[in-house]
Each structure stands twice: as C-alpha cells, then as structure tokens.
Coordinates of C-alpha atoms in Angstrom, one line a residue:
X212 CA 25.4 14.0 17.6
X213 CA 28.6 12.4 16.9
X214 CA 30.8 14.3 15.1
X215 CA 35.0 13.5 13.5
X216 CA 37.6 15.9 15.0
X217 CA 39.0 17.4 11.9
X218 CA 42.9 16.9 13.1
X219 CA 42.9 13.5 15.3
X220 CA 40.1 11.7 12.9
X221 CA 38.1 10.2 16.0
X222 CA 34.8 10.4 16.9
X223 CA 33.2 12.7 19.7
X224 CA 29.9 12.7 21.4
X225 CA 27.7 15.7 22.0
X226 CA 24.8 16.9 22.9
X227 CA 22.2 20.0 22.3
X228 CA 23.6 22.9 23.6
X229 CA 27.2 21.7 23.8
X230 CA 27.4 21.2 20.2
X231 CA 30.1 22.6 18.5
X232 CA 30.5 24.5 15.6
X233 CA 30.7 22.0 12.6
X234 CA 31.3 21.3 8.7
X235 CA 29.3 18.9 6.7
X236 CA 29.9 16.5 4.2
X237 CA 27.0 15.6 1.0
X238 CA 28.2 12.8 -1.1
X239 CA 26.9 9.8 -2.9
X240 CA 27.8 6.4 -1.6
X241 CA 30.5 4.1 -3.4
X242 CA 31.8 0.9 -3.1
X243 CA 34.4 1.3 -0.5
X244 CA 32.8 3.6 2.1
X245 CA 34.2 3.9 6.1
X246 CA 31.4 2.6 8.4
X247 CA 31.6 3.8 12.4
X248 CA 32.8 0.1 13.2
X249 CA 36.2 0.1 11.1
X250 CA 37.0 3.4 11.2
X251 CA 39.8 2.9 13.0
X252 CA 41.2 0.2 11.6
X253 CA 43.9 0.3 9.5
X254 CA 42.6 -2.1 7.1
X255 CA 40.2 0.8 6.5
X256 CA 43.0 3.6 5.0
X257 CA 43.5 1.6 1.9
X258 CA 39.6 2.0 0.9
X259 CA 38.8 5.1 -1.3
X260 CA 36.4 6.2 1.1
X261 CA 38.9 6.7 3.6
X262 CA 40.9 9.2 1.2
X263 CA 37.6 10.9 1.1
X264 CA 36.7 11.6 4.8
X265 CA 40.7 12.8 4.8
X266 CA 40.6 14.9 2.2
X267 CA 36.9 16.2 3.8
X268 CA 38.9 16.7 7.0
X269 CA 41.6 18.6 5.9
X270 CA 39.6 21.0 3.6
X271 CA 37.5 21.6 7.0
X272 CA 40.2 22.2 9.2
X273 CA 41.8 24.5 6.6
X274 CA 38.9 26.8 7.0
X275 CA 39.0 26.3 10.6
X276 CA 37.1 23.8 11.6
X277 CA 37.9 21.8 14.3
X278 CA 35.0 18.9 13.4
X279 CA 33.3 17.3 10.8
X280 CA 30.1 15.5 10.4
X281 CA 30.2 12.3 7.3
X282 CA 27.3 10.1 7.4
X283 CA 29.3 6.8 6.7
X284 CA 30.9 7.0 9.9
X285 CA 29.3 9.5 12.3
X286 CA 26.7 6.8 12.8
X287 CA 26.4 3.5 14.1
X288 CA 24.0 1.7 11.4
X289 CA 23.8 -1.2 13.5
X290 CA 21.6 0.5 16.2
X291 CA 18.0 0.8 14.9
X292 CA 17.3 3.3 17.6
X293 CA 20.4 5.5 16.8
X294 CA 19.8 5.5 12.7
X295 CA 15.7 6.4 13.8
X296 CA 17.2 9.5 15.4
X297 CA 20.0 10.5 12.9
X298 CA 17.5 10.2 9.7
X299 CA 14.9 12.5 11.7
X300 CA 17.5 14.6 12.9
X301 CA 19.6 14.9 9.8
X302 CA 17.9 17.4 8.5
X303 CA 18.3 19.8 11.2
X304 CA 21.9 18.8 11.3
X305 CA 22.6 19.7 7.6
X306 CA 20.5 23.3 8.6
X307 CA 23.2 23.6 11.6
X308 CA 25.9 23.3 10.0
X309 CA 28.4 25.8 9.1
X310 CA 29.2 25.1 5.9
X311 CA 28.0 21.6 3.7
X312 CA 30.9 20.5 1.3
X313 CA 29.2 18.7 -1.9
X314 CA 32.1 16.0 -2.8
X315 CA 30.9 15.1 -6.6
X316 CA 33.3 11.9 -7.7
X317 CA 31.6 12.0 -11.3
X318 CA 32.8 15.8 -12.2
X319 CA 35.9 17.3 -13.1
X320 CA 36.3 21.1 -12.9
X321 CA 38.1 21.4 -16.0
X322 CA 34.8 20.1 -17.8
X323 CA 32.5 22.6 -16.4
X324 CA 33.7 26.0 -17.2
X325 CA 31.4 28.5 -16.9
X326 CA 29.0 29.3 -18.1
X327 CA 27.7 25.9 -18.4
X328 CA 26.2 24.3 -21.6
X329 CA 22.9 22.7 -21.6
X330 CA 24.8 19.3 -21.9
X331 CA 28.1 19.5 -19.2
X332 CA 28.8 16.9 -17.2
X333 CA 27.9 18.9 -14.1
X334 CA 24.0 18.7 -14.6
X335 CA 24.5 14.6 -15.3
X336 CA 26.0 13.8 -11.9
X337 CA 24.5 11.1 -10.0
X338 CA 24.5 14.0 -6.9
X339 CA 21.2 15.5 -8.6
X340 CA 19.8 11.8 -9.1
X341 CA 20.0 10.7 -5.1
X342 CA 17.0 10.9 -3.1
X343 CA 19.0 12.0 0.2
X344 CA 20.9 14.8 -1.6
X345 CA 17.9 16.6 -1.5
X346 CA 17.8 17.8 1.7
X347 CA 21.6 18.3 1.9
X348 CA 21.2 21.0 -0.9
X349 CA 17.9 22.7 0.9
X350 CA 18.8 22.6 4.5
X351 CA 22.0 24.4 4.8
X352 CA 22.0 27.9 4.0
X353 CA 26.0 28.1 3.1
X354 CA 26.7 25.3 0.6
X355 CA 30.3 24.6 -2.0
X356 CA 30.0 22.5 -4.6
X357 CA 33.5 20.6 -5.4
X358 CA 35.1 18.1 -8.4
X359 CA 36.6 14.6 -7.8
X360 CA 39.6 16.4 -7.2
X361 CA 38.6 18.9 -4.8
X362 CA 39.1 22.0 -7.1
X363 CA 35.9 24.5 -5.8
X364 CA 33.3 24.4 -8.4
X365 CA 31.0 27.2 -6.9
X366 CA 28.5 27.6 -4.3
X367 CA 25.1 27.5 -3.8
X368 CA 24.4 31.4 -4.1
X369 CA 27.0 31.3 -7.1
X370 CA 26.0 28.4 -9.2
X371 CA 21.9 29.2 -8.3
X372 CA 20.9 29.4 -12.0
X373 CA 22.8 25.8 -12.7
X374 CA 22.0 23.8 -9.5
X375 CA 18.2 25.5 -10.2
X376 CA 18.2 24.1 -13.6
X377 CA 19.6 20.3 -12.8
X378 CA 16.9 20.3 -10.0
X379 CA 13.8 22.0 -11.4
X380 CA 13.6 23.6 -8.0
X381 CA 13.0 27.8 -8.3
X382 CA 16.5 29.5 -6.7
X383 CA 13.9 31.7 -4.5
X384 CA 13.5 28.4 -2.8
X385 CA 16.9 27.6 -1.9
X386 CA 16.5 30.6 0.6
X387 CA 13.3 29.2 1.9
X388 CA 12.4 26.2 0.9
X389 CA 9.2 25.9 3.6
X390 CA 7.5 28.8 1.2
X391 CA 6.5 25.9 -2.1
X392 CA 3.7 24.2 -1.9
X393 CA 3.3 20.6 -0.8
X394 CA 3.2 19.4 -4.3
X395 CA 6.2 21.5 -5.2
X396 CA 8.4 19.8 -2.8
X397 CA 7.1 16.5 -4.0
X398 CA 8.3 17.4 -7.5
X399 CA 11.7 17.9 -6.5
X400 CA 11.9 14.5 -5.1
X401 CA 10.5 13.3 -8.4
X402 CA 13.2 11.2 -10.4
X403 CA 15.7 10.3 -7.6
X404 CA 16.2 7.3 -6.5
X405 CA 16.9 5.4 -3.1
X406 CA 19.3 2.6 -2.6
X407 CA 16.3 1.2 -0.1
X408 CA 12.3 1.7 -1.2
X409 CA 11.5 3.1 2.3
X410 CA 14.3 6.1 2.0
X411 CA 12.3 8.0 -1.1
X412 CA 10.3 8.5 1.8
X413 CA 12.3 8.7 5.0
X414 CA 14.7 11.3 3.3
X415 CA 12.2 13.4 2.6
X416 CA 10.9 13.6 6.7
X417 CA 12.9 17.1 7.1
X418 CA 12.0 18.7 4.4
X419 CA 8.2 18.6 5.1
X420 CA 9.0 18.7 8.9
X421 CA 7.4 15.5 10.3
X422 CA 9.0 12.6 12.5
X423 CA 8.1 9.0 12.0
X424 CA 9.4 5.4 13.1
X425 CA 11.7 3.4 10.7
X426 CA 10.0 0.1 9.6
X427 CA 12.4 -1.1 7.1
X428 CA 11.0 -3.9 5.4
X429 CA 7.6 -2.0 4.4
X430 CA 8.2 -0.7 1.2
X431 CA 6.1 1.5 -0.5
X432 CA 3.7 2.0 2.8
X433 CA 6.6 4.0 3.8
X434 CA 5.7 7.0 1.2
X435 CA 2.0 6.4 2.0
X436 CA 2.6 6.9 6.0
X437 CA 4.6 9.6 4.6
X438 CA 1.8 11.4 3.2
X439 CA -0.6 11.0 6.3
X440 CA 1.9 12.4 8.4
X441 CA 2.3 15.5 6.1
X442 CA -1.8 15.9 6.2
X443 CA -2.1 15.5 9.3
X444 CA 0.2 18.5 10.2
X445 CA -0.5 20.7 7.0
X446 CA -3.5 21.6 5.3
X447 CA -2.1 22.2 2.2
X448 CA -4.4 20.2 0.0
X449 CA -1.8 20.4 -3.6
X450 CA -1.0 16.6 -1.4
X451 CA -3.4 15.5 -3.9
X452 CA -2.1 17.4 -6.9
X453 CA -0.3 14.8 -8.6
X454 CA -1.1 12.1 -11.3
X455 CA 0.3 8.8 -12.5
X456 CA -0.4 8.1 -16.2
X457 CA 0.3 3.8 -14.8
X458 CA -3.3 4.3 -13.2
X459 CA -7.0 3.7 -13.5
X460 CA -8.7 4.6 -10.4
X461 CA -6.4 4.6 -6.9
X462 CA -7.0 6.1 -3.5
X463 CA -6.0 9.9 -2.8
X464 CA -2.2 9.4 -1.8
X465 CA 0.4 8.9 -4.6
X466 CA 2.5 6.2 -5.6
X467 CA 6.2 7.6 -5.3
X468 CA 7.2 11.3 -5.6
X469 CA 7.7 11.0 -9.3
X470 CA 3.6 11.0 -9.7
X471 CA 4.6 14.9 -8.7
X472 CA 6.9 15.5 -11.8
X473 CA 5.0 18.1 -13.4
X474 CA 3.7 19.4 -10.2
X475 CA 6.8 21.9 -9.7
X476 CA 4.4 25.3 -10.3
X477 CA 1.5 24.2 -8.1
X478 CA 0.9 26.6 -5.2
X479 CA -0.9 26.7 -2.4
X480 CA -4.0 29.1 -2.3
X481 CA -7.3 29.3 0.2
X482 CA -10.2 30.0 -1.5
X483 CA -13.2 31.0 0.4
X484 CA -16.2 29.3 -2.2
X485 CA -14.2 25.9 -1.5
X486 CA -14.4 26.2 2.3
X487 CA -14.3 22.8 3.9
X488 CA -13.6 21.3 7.1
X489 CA -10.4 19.7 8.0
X490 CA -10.2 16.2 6.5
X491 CA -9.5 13.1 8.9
X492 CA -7.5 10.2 8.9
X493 CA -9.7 7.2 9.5
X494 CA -10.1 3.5 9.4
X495 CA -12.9 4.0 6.7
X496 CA -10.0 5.8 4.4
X497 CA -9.9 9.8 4.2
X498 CA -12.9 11.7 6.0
X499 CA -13.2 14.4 3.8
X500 CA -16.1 17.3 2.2
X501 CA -16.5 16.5 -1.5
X502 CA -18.7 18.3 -3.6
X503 CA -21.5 16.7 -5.2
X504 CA -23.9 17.5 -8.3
X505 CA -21.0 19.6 -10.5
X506 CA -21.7 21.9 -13.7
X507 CA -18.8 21.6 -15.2
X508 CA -18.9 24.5 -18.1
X509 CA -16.4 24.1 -20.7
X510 CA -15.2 20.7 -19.5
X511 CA -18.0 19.1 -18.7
X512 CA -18.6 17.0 -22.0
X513 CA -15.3 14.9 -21.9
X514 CA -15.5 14.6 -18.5
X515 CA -18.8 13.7 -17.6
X516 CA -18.7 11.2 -20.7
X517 CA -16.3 9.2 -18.0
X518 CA -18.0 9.6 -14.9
X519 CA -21.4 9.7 -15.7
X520 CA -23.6 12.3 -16.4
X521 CA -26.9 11.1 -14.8
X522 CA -25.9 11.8 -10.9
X523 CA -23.5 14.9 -12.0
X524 CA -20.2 14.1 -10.8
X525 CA -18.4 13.8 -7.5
X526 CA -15.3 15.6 -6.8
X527 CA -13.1 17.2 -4.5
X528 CA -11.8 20.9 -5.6
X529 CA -8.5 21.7 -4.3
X530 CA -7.3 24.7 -2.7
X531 CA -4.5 25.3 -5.1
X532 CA -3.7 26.5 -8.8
X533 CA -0.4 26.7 -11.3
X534 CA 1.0 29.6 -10.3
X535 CA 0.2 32.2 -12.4
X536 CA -3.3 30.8 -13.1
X537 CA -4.7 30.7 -9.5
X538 CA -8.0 31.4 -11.0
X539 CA -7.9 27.5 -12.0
X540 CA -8.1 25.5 -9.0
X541 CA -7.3 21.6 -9.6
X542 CA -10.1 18.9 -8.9
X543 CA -10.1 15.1 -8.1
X544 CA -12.8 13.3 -9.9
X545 CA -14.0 10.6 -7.8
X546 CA -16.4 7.6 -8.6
X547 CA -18.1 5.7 -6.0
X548 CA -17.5 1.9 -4.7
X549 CA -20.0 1.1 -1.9
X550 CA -22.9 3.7 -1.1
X551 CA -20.4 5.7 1.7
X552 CA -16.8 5.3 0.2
X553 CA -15.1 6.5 -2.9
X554 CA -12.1 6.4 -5.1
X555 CA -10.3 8.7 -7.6
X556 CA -11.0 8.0 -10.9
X557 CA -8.8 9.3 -13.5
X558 CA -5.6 9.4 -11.8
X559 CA -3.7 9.3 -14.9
X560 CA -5.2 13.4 -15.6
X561 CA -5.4 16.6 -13.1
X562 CA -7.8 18.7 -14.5
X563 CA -8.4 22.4 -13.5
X564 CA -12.2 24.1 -12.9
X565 CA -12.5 27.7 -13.4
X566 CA -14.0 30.0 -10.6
X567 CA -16.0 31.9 -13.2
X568 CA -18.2 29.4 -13.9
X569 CA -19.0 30.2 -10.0
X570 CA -20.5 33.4 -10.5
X571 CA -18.4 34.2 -7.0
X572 CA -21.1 31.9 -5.8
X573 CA -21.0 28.5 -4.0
X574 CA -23.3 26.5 -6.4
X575 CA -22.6 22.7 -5.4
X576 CA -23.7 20.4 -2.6
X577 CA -21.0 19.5 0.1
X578 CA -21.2 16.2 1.7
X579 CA -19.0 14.3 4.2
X580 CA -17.5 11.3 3.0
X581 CA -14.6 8.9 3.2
X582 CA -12.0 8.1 0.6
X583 CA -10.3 5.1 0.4
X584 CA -6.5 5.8 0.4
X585 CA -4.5 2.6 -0.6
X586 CA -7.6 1.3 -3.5
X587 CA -4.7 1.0 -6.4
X588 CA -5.7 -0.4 -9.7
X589 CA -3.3 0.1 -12.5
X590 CA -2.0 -0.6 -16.0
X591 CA 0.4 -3.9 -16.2
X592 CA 2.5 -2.4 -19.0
X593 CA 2.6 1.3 -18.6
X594 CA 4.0 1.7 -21.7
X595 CA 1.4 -0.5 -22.7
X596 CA -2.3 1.1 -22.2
X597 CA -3.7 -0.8 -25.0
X598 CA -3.4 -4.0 -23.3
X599 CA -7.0 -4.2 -21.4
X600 CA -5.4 -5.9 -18.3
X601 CA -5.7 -4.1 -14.6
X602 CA -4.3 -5.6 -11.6
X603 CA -6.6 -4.1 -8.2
X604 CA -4.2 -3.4 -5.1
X605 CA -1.7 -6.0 -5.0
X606 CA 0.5 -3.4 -2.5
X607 CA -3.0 -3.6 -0.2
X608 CA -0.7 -7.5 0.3
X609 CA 2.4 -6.7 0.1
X610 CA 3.0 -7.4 -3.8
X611 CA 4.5 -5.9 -6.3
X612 CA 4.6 -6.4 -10.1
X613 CA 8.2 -7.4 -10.7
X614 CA 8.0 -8.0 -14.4
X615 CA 5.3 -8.7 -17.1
X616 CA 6.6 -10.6 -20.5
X617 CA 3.9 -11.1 -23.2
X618 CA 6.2 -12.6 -25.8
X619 CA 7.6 -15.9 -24.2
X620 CA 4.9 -17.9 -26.0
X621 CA 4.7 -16.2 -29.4
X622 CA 5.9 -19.1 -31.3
X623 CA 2.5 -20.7 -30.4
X624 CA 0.5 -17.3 -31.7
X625 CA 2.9 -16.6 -34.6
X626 CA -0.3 -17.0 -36.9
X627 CA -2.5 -15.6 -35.7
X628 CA -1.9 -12.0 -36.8
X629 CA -5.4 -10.4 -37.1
X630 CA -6.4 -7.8 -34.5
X631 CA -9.0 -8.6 -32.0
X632 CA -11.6 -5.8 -30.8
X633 CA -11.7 -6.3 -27.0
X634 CA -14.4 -4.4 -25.8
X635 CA -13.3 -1.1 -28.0
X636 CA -9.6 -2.0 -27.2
X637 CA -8.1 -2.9 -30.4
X638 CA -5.4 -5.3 -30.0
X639 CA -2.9 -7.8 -31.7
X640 CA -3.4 -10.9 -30.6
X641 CA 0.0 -11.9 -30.9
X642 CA 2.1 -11.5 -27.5
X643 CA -1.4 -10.6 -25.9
X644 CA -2.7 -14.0 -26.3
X645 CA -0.1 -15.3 -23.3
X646 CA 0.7 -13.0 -21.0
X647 CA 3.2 -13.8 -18.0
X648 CA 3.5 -11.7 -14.5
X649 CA 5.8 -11.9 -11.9
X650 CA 5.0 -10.4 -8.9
X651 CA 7.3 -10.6 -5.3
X652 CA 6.0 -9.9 -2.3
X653 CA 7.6 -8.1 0.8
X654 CA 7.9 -11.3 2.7
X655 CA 10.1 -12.2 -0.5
X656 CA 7.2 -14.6 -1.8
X657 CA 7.4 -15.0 -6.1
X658 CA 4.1 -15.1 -7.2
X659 CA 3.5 -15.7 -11.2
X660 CA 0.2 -15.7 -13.0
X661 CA -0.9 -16.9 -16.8
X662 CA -3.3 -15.3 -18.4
X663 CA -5.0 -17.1 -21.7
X664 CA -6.7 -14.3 -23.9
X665 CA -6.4 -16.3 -27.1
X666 CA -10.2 -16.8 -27.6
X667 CA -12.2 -14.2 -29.4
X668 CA -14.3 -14.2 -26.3
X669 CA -11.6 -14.7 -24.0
X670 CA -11.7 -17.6 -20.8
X671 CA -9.1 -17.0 -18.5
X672 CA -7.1 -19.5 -16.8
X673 CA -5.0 -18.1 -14.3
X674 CA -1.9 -20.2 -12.7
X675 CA -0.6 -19.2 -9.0
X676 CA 1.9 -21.8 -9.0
X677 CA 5.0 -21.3 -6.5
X678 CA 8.1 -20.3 -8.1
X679 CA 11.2 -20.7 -6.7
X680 CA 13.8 -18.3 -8.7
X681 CA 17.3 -19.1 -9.1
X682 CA 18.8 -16.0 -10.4
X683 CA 17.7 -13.3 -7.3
X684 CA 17.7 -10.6 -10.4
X685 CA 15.6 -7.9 -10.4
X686 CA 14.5 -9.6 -13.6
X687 CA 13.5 -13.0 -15.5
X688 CA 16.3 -13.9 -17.7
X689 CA 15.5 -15.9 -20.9
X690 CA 16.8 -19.4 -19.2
X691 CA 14.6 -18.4 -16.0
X692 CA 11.2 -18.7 -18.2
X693 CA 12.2 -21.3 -20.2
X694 CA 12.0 -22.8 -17.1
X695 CA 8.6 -21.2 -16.0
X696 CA 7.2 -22.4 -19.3
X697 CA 8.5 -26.0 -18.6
X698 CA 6.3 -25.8 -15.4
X699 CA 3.4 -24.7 -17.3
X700 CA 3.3 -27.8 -20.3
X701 CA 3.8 -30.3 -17.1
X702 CA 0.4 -28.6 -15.7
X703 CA -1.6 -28.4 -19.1
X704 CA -5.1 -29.0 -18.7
X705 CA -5.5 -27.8 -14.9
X706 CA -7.4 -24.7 -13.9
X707 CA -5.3 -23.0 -11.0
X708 CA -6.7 -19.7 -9.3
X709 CA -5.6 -20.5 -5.5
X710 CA -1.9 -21.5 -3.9
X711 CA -0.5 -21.3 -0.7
X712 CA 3.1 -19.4 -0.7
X713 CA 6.6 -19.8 1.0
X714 CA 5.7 -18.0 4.1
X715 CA 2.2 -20.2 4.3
X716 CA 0.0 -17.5 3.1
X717 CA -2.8 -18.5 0.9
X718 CA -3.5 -16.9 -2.2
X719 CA -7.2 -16.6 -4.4
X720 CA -7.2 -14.8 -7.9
X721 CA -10.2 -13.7 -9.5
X722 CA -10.5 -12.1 -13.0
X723 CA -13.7 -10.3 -13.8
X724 CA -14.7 -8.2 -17.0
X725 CA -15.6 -4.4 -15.8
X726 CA -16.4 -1.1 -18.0
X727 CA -13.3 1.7 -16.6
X728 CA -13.5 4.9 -18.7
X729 CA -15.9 3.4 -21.0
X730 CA -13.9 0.2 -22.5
X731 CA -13.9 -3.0 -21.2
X732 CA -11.3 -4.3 -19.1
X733 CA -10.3 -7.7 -17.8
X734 CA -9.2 -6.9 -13.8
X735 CA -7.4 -9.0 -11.9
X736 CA -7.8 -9.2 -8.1
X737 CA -5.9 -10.8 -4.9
X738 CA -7.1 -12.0 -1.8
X739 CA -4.8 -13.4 0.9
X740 CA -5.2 -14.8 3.7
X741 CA -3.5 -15.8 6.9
X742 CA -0.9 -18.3 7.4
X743 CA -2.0 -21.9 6.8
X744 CA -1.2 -23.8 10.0
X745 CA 0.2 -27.7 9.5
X746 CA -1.8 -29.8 10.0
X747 CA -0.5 -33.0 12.0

C-alpha cells in the first residue's frame, strides 16, 4: 500500500503488518486531479487537485496523522497489475482506515443547516450519484462528511438519518453492511454511475467480498462476471430479485444494478418447502432445480394467460421475501427454448407466491435444469413498449444499442396518419414506418439497421451498411443522419441483411415475426462470425 506522508507530501511504500496508522480521502474526480506520475512536479501545484490533496493533508496531520491515503496519487494507473490489486484491495483499505474524510466540492455548509429540507443541496451532490463512493461510505466505520471549503458538515453516526435518505440504504446497515441481502446491496448501487462501464461492477467487488481480474475493454460482461462470482460464493438467491421494465425474456443475471432499484427491502430467508440443491455455473447456462407443474391460487389467471396454461408453468421460487412479508417469497417465471434449457420470461415483473397456498406442503415437481444466463431480448425504445420491435442478445457480440431515431424520415409518412393494428399492438404509423438503429460494438464497430414497417402487412428490409461516424458523440446529431439518409437513397432498391465490419467480422440479420406475452412482435437477431481473412 502506498500511502502520502501528511507533512513532507511524498509517497511511502508498505506492507501488511507494517502498515501504519492512516486517514482516507473519498472524493469525486475533476478536471485537474494529481496522478502518482506528476506529483512532484511543480507544474502540478497550480492544478486544483493539488490544493485538495493539501488541504486533505493538513486536515489529517491536524488530527495527528502522520499519512494519508488519495486515490489519484497513491496509485500508479499505468501498471495494470498494481490498479488489479488497489481496486480489490480498496475496499479493505477504506475498512482500515482510521478516519475517511468525504471532500464534497458541490456543497457549501452554510446551505445545509440542519435539519435538512427535503430539497438541500446536500442530498443533490454528485458524491451520492458515483458508483465508487459507495464503498467509501460502507467500509469505514468512522466517517466526516465536509463542504468545498472544509467547514465539517457532520459524520456518519451524526448525519445517519440524511446520508440514509440520499442513499436509500437502512442506517442499521452502515454498522454492518454484510447483514442486507444480495439484492439490497444491489439497490444501493442502483442509479450511480461509472466514468468506465466495467467500474459499476469492479467497485462493487468489496462490498460483496469477491476478487476478480480487470478486463477493461469488456463492458457490460463485467457486471455479468460479477454476478457469477457473487453465486458462486453466496447462496443468497434475492441475486435474481431484480427486474428491468426494458425487457421481454433475458437470462437469470441482471443488466446493471439499477434493475435492483426497488429491491432495497428484499431479504434473505431459507425456507424449508423450497429446498433445492446448490445451483452451478455451467457451459449450458445456470444448472439449477426449478419447479415444474405450479397451482398458482390467486395469481394464477394473469399469469398463466402468459405462459401457458396447458403444461402449468415453470418457475424458480426464491428463497427470499419484502421484509415484512416473508410469507411471500418471489418467483421467476421461466419459458422454455430447446427441450433442456430455459429463459426468464417476464423480466419486466417480480411477482410474489404465497406459502399458504402450500398447505405447509411441498406440492410441485422439482427438476434439474439449465438456464441460460446472457439470452437478452429487449424493448428498442424503453420508453417506447408500444413499438412491436425486440432486438435478441446483441451484448451475446459485443453490441450495444447506441441510439434508435424513428422520426428522421417522417416527411415521407406525414400522411399517413391512421393507426395500424400490428398483431394487437396498436400503433401510428407515422415515425414507426422508418425506424433507424445505431448500435456500436466493443471492438468500436458502428453498426446501423433500417427497418421498413410501412405496409399494412409489413416486409422488412434491413440495411447493415458500414458507417463510418464523424462526430465520436455518444449520439447522432441531425447533420450525422442527414448523412445516413444520403447513404440510404444512393442504395434504394437493394435488399441488405449481411456486411462485413471494420475489424473484418461478418454480420447476418434476421427478422422473424414471434407471439411474446401474447402480441405479436417483429424480433431482430444477430449472428457474427469470425474475422474474414483477405483473400489474395
């Protein structure tokens, strides 16, 4: 561990044992932070991040502490190997630590007199909103909270009821944050944000006490390996209380920890009429017990309307409840793919069975079978669920949607205003007719696809054509599709469902008409293969 001595401002080695006594800093990042590598240069003391590991010093060393540990310079960024071992290590740093020191640039004291209205400035600090603050609030058991100016706000015991509310995590956690559930955890990670996709997940590796590599560059599979790490050392099964309103059927693992939002009361309970074995990890997906051939009492009409009420229905009853109503475990509703593999179904809901329609008897089949944990098939527009367009596991290739526009051709629909039924989905045909997506893969590949639904019964043409953006935005500006819809009047009249990428990789679209919770859909799938090799 390499910590700042509090007096000379220069960095010391040590190791286990001979680790001394320490403060700790818990900040959000700006513009002109001090890395390890100009530390000492003077160049450095005219950046405002300077000021702050000074004034960070000073306030240590006036309460005696001879060093200091501050993430932009205690660690050399630059060696992969050292920032693998300082993010699964921070944790237990932060929990070491004598004291943490939460520097908060965006609040002035003299704004937050307490007691605290439900709209101060305190609660909208971007401190609650990081992911990596999370742990920094959690792990330490003696925490002060200070302003921009270093005027003491409070501590953690002190401020308990605020820093509860702004976090949505119970106070009787902040003691002992390994007593919430799996899912409760989750939730408190729910809503922050990483400067990096693969942090959501790597900054939560303390708090759920696993270790795994760094492989920056994977993205989302980071949360994902996340998740198998955490079931493989727990057996808490709230892992799979969560849902994600953006999707259709998926696989057992969540998204992101915001698919935990509402999770924050789930606890953990063991109930004896839902003894399984312990699930395994497999090639095949999740190895798991489900239970077959469900009554479902009161719920059983709406439910079994979706699923299917000539085989019963397929689900996997979790040990945990609400708190409070522990009488109501949760279930996963599941629906068959191939004769020995499954998916959830319903991911957008988490419904709850009650034990008293058990009679304190088991009265359902249990059968082994496998899961599959990365099947995603969601909703292009979330905001959007009228729109009967599904995209099936573009993550499983490294894609993401980026953007979906359905207005860039309404000047050529601006007629046709009737509404179309598609399959029960009642929709305007105007801005569905056309509808753009832009997806970017991890290997930085822009992928967009046209889809023509302008025919009462509609024929799709879908264009994979290779788009090379100008802009490197996050999003299409206006002059960007103008551009995009150049490309598509030159290629009128052609029917394009394949293309070969910038990295080589060839990719096939398929669109196929399927029934998902009884309405007709229009699914789009992707298959890609290797690299093409060039040809002499």
């Amino acid at each position: 561990m390499r910590l700042l001595n509090t007096s000379s401002l220069t960095l010391h080695d040590f190791y286990d044992k001979a680790i001394p006594p320490y403060a700790i800093l818990s900040h959000t990042w700006g513009a002109e932070e001090v890395t390890f590598q100009n530390l000492d240069k003077q160049s450095s003391k005219a950046l405002a991040g300077y000021t702050k590991i000074v004034d960070c010093c000073a306030l240590a060393l006036s309460d005696g502490w001879q060093y200091v540990w501050v993430d932009t310079c205690c660690i050399d960024k630059k060696s992969s190997a050292e920032l693998s071992e300082a993010i699964n290590s921070m944790y237990q740093w932060y929990k070491n630590a004598e004291v943490c020191y939460v520097y908060m640039v965006d609040v002035i004291k003299a704004e937050n007199e307490l007691p605290l209205l439900a709209d101060a400035p305190f609660y909208k600090s971007l401190w609650f909103k990081r992911g990596w603050t999370l742990q920094e609030l959690l792990a330490p058991d003696f925490v002060v909270f200070y302003d921009r100016d270093w005027e003491e706000l409070g501590t953690k015991l002190s401020l308990r009821t605020e820093v509860s509310y702004a976090t949505r995590i119970s106070s009787r956690h902040f003691a002992n944050p390994t007593g919430a559930s799996v899912a409760a955890k989750m939730s408190w990670a729910a809503n922050r944000r990483t400067t990096r996709t693969e942090d959501i997940a790597y900054c939560l590796l303390g708090l759920f006490n696993v270790n795994m590599p760094l492989l920056y560059g994977e993205g989302q599979d980071a949360f994902m390996r996340l998740q198998e790490a955490i079931l493989n050392k727990n057996s808490d099964e709230s892992i799979f209380a969560w849902k994600d309103p953006t999707l259709v059927v998926s696989g057992m693992f969540a998204q992101s920890p915001d698919a935990f939002a509402a999770s924050g009361d789930i606890v953990s309970r063991v109930y004896p009429q839902l003894y399984r074995r312990p699930s395994v990890m497999t090639n095949k997906g999740l190895e798991i017990d489900i239970n077959m051939n469900l009554t479902f009492g009161k719920f059983q009409t709406d439910l079994q309307k979706m699923i299917g009420s000539k085989c019963g229905a397929q689900a996997i009853l979790l040990n945990c409840a609400r708190e409070g109503y522990e009488n109501d475990p949760y279930f996963v509703p599941l629906m068959c793919t191939t004769e020995k593999s499954y998916v959830r179904f319903s991911p957008n809901i988490l419904p709850t069975w009650s034990l008293n329609d058990l009679d304190g008897r088991c009265l359902f089949d249990i059968r082994r079978e496998y899961i599959e944990m990365k099947y995603i098939a969601s909703f292009i527009h979330k905001d959007r669920p009228d729109i009967p367009l599904i995209v099936l596991s573009p993550h499983k290739y490294g894609f993401s949607l980026v953007e979906a526009r359905d207005e860039f051709m309404n000047e050529r629909s601006q007629q046709l205003t009737e509404r179309v039924d598609l399959g029960g989905w009642k929709v305007s045909r105007i801005g569905v007719g056309h509808v753009m997506l832009w997806f970017r893969s991890n290997l930085g590949e822009n992928l967009i696809l046209e889809v023509d639904l302008f025919k009462l019964h509609p024929e799709f043409k879908v264009y994979a054509p290779v788009w090379k953006g100008t802009s490197g935005k996050t999003t299409i500006g206006v002059p960007d599709f103008l551009k995009v819809k150049e490309f598509f009047a030159s290629i009128a009249g052609t029917d394009r469902s394949s293309v070969s990428l910038q990295a080589g990789r060839k990719v096939s679209v398929s669109m196929s008409k399927k029934s998902l919770q009884g309405k007709i859909s229009y699914v789009i799938e992707f298959q890609v293969g290797e690299p093409v090799s060039p040809t002499s």
